[in-house]
XYZ file of C-alpha atoms in Angstrom:
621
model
C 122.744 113.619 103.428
C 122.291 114.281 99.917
C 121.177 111.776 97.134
C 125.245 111.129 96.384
C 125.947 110.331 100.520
C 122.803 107.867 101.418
C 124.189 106.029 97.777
C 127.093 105.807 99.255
C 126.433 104.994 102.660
C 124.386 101.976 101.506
C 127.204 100.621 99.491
C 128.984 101.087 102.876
C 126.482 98.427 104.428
C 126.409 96.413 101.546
C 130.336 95.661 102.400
C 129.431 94.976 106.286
C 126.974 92.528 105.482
C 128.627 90.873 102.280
C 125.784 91.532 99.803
C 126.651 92.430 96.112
C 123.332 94.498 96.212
C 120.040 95.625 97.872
C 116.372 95.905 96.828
C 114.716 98.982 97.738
C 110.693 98.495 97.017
C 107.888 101.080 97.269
C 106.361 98.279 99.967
C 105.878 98.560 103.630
C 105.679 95.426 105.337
C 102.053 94.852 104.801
C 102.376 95.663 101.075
C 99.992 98.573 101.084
C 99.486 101.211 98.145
C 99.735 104.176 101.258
C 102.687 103.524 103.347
C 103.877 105.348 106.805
C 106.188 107.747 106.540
C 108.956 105.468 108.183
C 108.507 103.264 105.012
C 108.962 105.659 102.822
C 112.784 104.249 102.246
C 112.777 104.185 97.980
C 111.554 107.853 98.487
C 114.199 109.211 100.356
C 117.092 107.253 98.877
C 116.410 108.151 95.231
C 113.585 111.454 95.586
C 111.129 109.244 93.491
C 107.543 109.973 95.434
C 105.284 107.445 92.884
C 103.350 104.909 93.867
C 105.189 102.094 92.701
C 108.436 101.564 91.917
C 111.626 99.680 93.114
C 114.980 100.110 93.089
C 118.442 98.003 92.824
C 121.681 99.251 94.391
C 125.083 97.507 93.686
C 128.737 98.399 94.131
C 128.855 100.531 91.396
C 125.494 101.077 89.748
C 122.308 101.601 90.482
C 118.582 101.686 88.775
C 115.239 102.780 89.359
C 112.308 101.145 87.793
C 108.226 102.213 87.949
C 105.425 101.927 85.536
C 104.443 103.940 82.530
C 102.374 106.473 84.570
C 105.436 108.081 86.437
C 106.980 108.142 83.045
C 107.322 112.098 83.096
C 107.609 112.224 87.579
C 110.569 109.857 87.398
C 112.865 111.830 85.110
C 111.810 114.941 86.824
C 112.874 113.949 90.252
C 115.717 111.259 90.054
C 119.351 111.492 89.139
C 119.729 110.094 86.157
C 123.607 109.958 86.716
C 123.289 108.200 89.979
C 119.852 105.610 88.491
C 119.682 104.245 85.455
C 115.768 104.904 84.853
C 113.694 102.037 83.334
C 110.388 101.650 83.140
C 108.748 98.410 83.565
C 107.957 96.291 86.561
C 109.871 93.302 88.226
C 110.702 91.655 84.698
C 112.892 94.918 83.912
C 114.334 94.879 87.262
C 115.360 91.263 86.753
C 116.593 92.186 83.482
C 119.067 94.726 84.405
C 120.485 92.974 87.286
C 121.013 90.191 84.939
C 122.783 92.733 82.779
C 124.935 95.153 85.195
C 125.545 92.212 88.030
C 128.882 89.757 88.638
C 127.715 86.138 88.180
C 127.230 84.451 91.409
C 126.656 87.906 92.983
C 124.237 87.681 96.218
C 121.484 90.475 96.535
C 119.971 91.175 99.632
C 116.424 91.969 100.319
C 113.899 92.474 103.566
C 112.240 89.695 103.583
C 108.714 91.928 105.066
C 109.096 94.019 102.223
C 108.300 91.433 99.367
C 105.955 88.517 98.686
C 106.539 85.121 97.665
C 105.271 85.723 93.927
C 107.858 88.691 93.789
C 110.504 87.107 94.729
C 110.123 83.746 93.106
C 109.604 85.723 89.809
C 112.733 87.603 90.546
C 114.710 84.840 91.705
C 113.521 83.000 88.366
C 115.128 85.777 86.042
C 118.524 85.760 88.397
C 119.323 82.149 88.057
C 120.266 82.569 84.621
C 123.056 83.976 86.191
C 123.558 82.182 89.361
C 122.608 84.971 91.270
C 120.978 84.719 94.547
C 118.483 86.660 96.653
C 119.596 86.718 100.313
C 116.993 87.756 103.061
C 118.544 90.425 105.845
C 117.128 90.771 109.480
C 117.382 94.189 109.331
C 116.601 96.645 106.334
C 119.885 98.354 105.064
C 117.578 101.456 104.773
C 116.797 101.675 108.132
C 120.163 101.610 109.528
C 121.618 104.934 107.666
C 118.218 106.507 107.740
C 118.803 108.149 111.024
C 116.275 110.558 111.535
C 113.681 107.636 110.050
C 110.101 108.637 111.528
C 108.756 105.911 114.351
C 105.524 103.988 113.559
C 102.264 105.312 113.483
C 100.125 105.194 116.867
C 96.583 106.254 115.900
C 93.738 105.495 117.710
C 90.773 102.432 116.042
C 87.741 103.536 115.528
C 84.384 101.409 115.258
C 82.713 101.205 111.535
C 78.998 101.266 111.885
C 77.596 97.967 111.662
C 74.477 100.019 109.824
C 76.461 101.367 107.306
C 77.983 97.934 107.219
C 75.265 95.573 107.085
C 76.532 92.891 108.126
C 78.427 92.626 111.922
C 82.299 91.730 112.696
C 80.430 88.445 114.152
C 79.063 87.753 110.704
C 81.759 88.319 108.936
C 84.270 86.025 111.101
C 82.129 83.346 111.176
C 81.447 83.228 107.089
C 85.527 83.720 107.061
C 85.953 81.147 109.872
C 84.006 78.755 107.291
C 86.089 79.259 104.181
C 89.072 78.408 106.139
C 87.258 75.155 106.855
C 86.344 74.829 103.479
C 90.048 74.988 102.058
C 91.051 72.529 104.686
C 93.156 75.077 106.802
C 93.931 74.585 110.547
C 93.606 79.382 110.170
C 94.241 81.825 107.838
C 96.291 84.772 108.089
C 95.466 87.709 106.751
C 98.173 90.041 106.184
C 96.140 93.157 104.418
C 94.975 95.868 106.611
C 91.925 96.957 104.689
C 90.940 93.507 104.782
C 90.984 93.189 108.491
C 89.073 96.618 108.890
C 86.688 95.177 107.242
C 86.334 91.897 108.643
C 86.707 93.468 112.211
C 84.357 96.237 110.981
C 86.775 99.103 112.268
C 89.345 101.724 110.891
C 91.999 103.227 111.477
C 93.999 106.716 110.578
C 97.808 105.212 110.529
C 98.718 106.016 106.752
C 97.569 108.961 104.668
C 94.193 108.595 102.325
C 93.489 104.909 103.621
C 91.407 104.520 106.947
C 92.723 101.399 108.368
C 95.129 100.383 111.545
C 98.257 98.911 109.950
C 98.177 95.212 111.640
C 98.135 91.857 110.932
C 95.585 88.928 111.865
C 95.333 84.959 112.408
C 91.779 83.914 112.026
C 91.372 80.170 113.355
C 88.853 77.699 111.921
C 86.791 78.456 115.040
C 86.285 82.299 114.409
C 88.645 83.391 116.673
C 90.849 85.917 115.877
C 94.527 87.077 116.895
C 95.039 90.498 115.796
C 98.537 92.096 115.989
C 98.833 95.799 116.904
C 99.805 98.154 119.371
C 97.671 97.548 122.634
C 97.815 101.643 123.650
C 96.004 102.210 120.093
C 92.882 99.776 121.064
C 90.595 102.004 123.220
C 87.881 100.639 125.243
C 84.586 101.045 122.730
C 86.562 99.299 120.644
C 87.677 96.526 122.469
C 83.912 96.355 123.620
C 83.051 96.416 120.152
C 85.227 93.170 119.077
C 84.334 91.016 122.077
C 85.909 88.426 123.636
C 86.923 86.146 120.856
C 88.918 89.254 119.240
C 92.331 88.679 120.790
C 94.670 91.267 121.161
C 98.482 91.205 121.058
C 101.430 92.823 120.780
C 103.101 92.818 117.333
C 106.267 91.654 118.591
C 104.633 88.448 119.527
C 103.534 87.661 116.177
C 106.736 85.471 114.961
C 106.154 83.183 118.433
C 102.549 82.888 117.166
C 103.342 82.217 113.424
C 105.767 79.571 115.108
C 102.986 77.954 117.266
C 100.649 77.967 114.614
C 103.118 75.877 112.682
C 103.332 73.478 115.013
C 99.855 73.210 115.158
C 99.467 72.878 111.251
C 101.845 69.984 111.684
C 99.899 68.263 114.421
C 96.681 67.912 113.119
C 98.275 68.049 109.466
C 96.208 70.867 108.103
C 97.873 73.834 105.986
C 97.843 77.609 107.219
C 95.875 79.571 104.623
C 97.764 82.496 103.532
C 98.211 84.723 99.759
C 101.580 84.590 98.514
C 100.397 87.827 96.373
C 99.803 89.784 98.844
C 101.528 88.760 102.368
C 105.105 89.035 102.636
C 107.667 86.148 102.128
C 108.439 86.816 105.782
C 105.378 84.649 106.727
C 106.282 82.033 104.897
C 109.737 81.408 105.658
C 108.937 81.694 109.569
C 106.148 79.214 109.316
C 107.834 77.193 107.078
C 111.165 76.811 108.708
C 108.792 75.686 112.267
C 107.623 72.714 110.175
C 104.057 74.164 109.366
C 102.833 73.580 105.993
C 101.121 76.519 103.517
C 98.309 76.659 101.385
C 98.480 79.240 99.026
C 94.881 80.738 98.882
C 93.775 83.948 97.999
C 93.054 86.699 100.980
C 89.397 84.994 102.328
C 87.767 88.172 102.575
C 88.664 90.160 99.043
C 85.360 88.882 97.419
C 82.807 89.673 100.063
C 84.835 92.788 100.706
C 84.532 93.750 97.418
C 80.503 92.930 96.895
C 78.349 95.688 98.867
C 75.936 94.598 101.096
C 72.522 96.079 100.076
C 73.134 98.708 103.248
C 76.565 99.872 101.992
C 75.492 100.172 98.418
C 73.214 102.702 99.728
C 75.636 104.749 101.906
C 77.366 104.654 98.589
C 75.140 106.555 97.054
C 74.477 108.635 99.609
C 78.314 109.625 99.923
C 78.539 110.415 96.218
C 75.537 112.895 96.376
C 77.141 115.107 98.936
C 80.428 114.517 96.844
C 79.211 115.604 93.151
C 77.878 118.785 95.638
C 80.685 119.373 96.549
C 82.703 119.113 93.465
C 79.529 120.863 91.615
C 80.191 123.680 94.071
C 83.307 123.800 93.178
C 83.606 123.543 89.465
C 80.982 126.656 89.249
C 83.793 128.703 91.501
C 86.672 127.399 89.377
C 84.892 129.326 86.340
C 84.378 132.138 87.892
C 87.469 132.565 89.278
C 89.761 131.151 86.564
C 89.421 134.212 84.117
C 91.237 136.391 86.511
C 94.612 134.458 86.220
C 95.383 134.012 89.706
C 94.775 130.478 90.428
C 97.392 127.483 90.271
C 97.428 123.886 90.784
C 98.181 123.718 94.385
C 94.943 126.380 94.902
C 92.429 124.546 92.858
C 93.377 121.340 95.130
C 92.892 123.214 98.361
C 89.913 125.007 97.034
C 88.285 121.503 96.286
C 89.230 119.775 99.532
C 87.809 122.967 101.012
C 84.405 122.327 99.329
C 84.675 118.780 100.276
C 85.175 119.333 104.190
C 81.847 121.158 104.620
C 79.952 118.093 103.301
C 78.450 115.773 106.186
C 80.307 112.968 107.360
C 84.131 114.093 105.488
C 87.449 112.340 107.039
C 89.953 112.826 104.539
C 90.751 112.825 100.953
C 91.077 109.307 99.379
C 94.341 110.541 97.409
C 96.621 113.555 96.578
C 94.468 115.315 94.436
C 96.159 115.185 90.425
C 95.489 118.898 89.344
C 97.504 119.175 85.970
C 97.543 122.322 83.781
C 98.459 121.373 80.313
C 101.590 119.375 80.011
C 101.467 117.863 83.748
C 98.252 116.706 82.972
C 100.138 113.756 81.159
C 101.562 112.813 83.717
C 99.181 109.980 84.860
C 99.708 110.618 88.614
C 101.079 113.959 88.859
C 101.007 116.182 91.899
C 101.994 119.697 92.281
C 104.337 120.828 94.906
C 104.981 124.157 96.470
C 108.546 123.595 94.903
C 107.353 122.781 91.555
C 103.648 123.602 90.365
C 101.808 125.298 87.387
C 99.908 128.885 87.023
C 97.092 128.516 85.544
C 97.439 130.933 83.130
C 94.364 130.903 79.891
C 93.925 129.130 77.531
C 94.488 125.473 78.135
C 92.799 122.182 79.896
C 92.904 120.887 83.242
C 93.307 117.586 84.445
C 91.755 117.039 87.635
C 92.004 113.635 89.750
C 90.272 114.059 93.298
C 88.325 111.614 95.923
C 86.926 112.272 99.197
C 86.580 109.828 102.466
C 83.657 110.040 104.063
C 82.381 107.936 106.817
C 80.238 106.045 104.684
C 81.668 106.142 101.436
C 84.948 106.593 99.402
C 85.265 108.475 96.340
C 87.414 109.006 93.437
C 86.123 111.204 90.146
C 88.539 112.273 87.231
C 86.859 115.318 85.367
C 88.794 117.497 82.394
C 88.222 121.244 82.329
C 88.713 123.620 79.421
C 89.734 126.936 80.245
C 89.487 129.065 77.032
C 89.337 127.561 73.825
C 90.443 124.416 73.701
C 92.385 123.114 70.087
C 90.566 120.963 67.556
C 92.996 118.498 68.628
C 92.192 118.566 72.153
C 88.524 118.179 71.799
C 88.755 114.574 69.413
C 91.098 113.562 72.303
C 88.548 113.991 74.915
C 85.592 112.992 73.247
C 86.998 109.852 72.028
C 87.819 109.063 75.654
C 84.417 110.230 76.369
C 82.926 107.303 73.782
C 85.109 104.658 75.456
C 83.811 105.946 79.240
C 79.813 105.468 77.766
C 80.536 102.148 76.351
C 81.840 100.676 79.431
C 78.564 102.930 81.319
C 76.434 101.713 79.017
C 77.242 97.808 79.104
C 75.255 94.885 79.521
C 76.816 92.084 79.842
C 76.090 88.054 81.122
C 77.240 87.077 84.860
C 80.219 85.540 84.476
C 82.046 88.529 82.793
C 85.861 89.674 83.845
C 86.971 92.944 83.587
C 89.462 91.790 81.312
C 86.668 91.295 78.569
C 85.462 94.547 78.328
C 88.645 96.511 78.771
C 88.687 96.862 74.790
C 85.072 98.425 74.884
C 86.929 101.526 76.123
C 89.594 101.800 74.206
C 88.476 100.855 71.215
C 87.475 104.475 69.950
C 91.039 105.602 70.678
C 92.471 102.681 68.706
C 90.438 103.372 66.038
C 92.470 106.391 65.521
C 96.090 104.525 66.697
C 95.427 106.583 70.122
C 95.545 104.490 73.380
C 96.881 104.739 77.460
C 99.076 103.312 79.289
C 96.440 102.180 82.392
C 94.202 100.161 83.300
C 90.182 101.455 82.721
C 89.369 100.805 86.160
C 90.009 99.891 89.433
C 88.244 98.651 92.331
C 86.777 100.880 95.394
C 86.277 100.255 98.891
C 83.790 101.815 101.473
C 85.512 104.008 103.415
C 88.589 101.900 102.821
C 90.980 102.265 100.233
C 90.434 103.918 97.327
C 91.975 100.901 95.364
C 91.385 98.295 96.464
C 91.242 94.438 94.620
C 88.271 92.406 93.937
C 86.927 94.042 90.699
C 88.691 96.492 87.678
C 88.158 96.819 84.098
C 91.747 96.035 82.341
C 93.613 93.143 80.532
C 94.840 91.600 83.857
C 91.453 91.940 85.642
C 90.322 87.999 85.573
C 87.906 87.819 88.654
C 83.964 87.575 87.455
C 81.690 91.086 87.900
C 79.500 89.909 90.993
C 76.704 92.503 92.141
C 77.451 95.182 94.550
C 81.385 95.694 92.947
C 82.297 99.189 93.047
C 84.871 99.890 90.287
C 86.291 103.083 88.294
C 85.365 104.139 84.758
C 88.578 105.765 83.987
C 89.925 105.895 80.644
C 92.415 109.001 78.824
C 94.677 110.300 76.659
C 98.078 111.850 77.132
C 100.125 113.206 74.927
C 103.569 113.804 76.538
C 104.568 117.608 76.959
C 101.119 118.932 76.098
C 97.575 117.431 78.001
C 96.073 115.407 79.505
C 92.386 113.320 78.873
C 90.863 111.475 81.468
C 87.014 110.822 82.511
C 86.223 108.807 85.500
C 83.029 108.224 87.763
C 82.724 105.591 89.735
C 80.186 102.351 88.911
C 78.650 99.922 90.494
C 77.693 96.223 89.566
C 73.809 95.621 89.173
C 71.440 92.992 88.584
C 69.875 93.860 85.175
C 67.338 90.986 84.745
C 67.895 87.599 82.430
C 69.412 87.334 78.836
C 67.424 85.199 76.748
C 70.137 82.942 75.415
C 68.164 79.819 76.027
C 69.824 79.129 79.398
C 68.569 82.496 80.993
C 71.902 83.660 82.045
C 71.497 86.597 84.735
C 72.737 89.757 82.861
C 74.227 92.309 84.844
C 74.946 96.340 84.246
C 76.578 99.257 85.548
C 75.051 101.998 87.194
C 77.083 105.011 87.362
C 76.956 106.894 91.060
C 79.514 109.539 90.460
C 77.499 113.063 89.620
C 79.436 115.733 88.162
C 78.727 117.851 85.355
C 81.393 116.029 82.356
C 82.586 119.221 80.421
C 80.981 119.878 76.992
C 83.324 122.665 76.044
C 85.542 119.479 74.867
C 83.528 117.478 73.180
C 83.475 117.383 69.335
C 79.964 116.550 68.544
C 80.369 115.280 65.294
C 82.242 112.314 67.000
C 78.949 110.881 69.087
C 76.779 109.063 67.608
C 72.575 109.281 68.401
C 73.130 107.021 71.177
C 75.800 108.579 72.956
C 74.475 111.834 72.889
C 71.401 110.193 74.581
C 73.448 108.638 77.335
C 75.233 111.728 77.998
C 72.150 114.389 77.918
C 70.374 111.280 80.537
C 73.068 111.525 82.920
C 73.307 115.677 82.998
C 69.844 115.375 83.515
C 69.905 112.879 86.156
C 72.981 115.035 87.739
C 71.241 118.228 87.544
C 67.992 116.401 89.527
C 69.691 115.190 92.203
C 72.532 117.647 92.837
C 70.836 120.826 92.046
C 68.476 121.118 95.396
C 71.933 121.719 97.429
C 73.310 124.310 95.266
C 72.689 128.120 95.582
C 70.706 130.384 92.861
C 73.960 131.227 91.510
C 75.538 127.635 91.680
C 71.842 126.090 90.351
C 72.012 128.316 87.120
C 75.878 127.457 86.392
C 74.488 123.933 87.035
C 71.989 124.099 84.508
C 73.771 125.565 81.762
C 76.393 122.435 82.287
C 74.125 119.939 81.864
C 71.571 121.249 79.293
C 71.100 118.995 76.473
C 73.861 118.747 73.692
C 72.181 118.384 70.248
C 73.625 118.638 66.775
C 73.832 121.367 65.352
C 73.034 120.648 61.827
C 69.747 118.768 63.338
C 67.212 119.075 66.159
C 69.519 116.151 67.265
C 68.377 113.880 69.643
C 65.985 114.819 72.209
C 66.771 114.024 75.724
C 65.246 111.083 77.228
C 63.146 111.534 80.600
C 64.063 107.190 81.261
C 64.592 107.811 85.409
C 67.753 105.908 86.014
C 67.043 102.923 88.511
C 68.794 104.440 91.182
C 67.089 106.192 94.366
C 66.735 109.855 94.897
C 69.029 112.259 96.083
C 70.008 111.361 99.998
C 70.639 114.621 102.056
C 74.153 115.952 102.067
């Protein structure tokens, strides 16, 4: 079927079941960022492959709406005479159904496929109009997608409790006790990194992401119900859980959600459970059995989210064997570059190459972003064997790239110039550059949100009306997903820095049809002593753990100031110490020449500081 046929046969179903329209979301039914490929529905009705996104059929229109990153990637691969393309985010969506939609018109959605704050925000734009969102048992999707692929049956695995620190035990019983302390009869918890971690186990069922796509009921006691496929439980792991670790089929999980109700109504205690991030499915099963909700945040997002001392060393550990392995291959990307045969798809399989010979590798932690010149503005570009770039001299490229490794995950944005890049180019990056050291560089009291220092980054860009259309950062799991909530650095990141938060240091530039900017390394929350503000507030830093070379070919010196230049010339130093023992003579000498000091050249400049960074050494790749 092409694009033209599924459009149609959807309108088909929207006649059988008496719906004015359908919601197609970038969601599976446990709302993660990486989906299976059987949930890949907005993808192969519309072509759009982005990580977010939704769209809105109706009898005779239909739109497509994603975020300012797949501004470029959604005109490229949808019809615009079939979509109207809008970027935005639910609001928009609301908007336009507002706009092209019959008043009183009913629009159908799968109710597994969207939480209670989406739809209440949607359904609070459509009353204007008296239109109404309708739940359907069955996804329209899935009953013209014929050849739809079945679910994923991977095997668990067991996460080491050493790299861990903490055990599953541990862990159930602190989450057993916040689900006392909020008054709940259980909690569910509907996230599958979250129940990795608080089972300490992972899984392989979606791409990038090692968790078991499942859900969980976690009872004031410390018991715990967990949903998935019996065949994909094998015996170390059920060994592993114990015997207050239930397993079930996920079939049974609507009887349980029912029984649970009833129990929330005996003793007249509230089921726990986060209307951001579990599906409206939940709620309206519980609900309609009588049991009464709480809306709390997922239990185990914060101590997810702060390292244990153990993991914050693993951590490091991963990221040494990482910035080898990029090292490695940033030194071959020079070499080879100048002959003219390389493109975006071979850089990415050169790097993941590089990558799998370092200890401990599982998988990358995304589709790795290599964009040559003008895709490099596209925020999350990937190249195709259909459509992908030569990269053919001179220009920059954009590279976007993490690793999983068994005891860390890693994600490291780095901007190469091949030839010489334009005066233009250069105050781009290096303005990003100063907006990446400020946020490295901060101190700042406990009690800080990412949301207060988002500006830090940016503001060297705005000085010069030059900004981006992302967040600075993001949070980071361990071995888990890549993104993954608890800490960022952006306007809508409102949860206080606690120690042990690993979170991006991402910001860029693009200019549409031309390049790409972006700098990221990954940092972690520290204890940094006491401010003396008369109240001795504990102050708290970043310390950065990604080390790669940053490229000085595209920096514009005359743009950093004394201090900059010190931070910078510190952390090639630092980079070059612990990364240069695994390298070979040729790879050592590239090496050097990458990180040797950057001075002034109208001045001795600055000379490099010898301050050791309070980090450990290198740990063995």
């Amino acid at each position: 079927m092409d694009q033209i046929d599924r459009l149609n046969a959807l309108r088909a179903q929207l006649a059988a079941h008496s719906l004015d329209g359908f919601l197609v979301p970038k969601a599976d039914e446990f709302q993660g960022e990486y989906i299976p490929a059987r949930a890949e529905r907005l993808a192969w009705l519309t072509d759009f492959t982005g990580s977010a996104g939704a769209a809105v059929v109706l009898k005779d229109r239909a739109m497509i709406e994603s975020d300012s990153r797949y501004r470029v990637q959604i005109k490229k691969q949808v019809d615009a005479t079939l979509f109207d393309i809008v970027e935005g985010s639910h609001q928009e969506l609301g908007d336009w159904v507002v706009q092209n939609a019959q008043d009183g018109a009913v629009i159908g959605y799968d109710p597994k496929l969207h939480t209670p704050a989406q739809i209440s925000a949607l359904d609070a734009i459509l009353k204007s109009k008296n239109i109404a969102l309708k739940p359907v048992d069955k996804n329209l999707i899935d009953l013209i997608w014929h050849n739809q692929p079945g679910p994923p049956l991977q095997l668990v695995e067991v996460f080491s409790e050493q790299t861990a620190g903490r055990t599953a035990q541990e862990k159930r019983e602190d989450i057993a006790a916040s689900v006392m302390k909020n008054g709940g009869v259980a909690s569910v918890v509907t996230m599958p990194d979250s129940i990795a971690w608080m089972l300490n186990i992972r899984g392989t069922d979606v791409p990038h992401t090692p968790f078991a796509l499942s859900n969980a009921i976690i009872h004031a006691n410390g018991d715990v119900d967990w949903f998935i496929d019996t065949a994909k439980i094998p015996g170390d792991v059920r060994a592993h859980l114990g015997n207050r670790v239930q397993i079930l089929p996920p079939d049974t999980l609507g009887d349980a959600l029912t029984a649970l109700a009833l129990k929330s109504a005996q003793e007249k205690k509230p089921v726990l459970f986060d209307h951001k991030n579990g599906s409206i499915w939940f709620k309206q099963v519980i609900e309609a059995a009588g049991g009464k909700l709480k809306d709390v945040e997922d239990l185990c997002l914060l101590p997810k989210a702060c390292k244990t001392p153990a993991e914050q060393q693993s951590i490091r550990a991963a990221h040494v064997r990482d910035g080898v392995a990029e090292t490695k291959f940033l030194c071959w990307f020079d070499r080879e570059v100048v002959k003219g045969q390389l493109t975006e798809l071979t850089v990415a399989e050169k790097l993941e190459d590089f990558r799998r010979q370092q200890a401990g590798f599982r998988d990358t932690s995304f589709d790795t972003i290599a964009g040559w010149n003008a895709n490099g503005a596209i925020v999350h570009y990937r190249a195709t064997p259909e459509d992908h770039a030569a990269i053919v001299p001179p220009g920059i490229l954009l590279l976007d790239s993490g690793a999983q490794y068994n005891d860390g995950t890693t994600d490291i944005t780095r901007t190469i110039a091949v030839g010489e890049p334009t005066a233009e180019q250069k105050k781009a990056n290096t303005l990003v550059l100063k907006g990446h050291i400020a946020i490295a560089a901060a101190v700042f009291p406990e009690g800080t949100r990412g949301a207060d220092i988002d500006m830090l980054a940016r503001q060297p860009l705005m000085r010069h009306k030059m900004n981006y259309g992302h967040g600075t950062g993001h949070g980071v799991g361990i071995y888990l997903s890549v993104h993954e909530q608890g800490g960022g650095v952006s306007k809508a990141a409102m949860r206080p820095y606690k120690p042990g938060m690993l979170i991006s240091n991402e910001p860029g530039y693009y200019k549409e049809g031309s390049f790409g900017i972006r700098i990221e390394n990954l940092v972690m929350v520290v204890e940094d002593g006491v401010i003396d503000d008369g109240r001795q507030t504990p102050a708290l830093r970043f310390e950065t753990v990604t080390l790669v070379p940053i490229d000085k070919r595209l920096i514009d010196i005359s743009l950093l100031n004394d201090d900059e230049i010190v931070w910078l010339n510190d952390y090639h130093a630092r980079v070059e110490r612990e990364i240069g023992p695994y390298l070979d003579a040729t790879e050592r000498t590239w090496l050097k020449e990458a990180c040797a000091p950057l001075k002034k050249p109208d001045a001795a400049g600055p000379k490099p500081r010898t301050r050791r960074q309070k980090t450990p050494g290198p740990s063995q790749p």
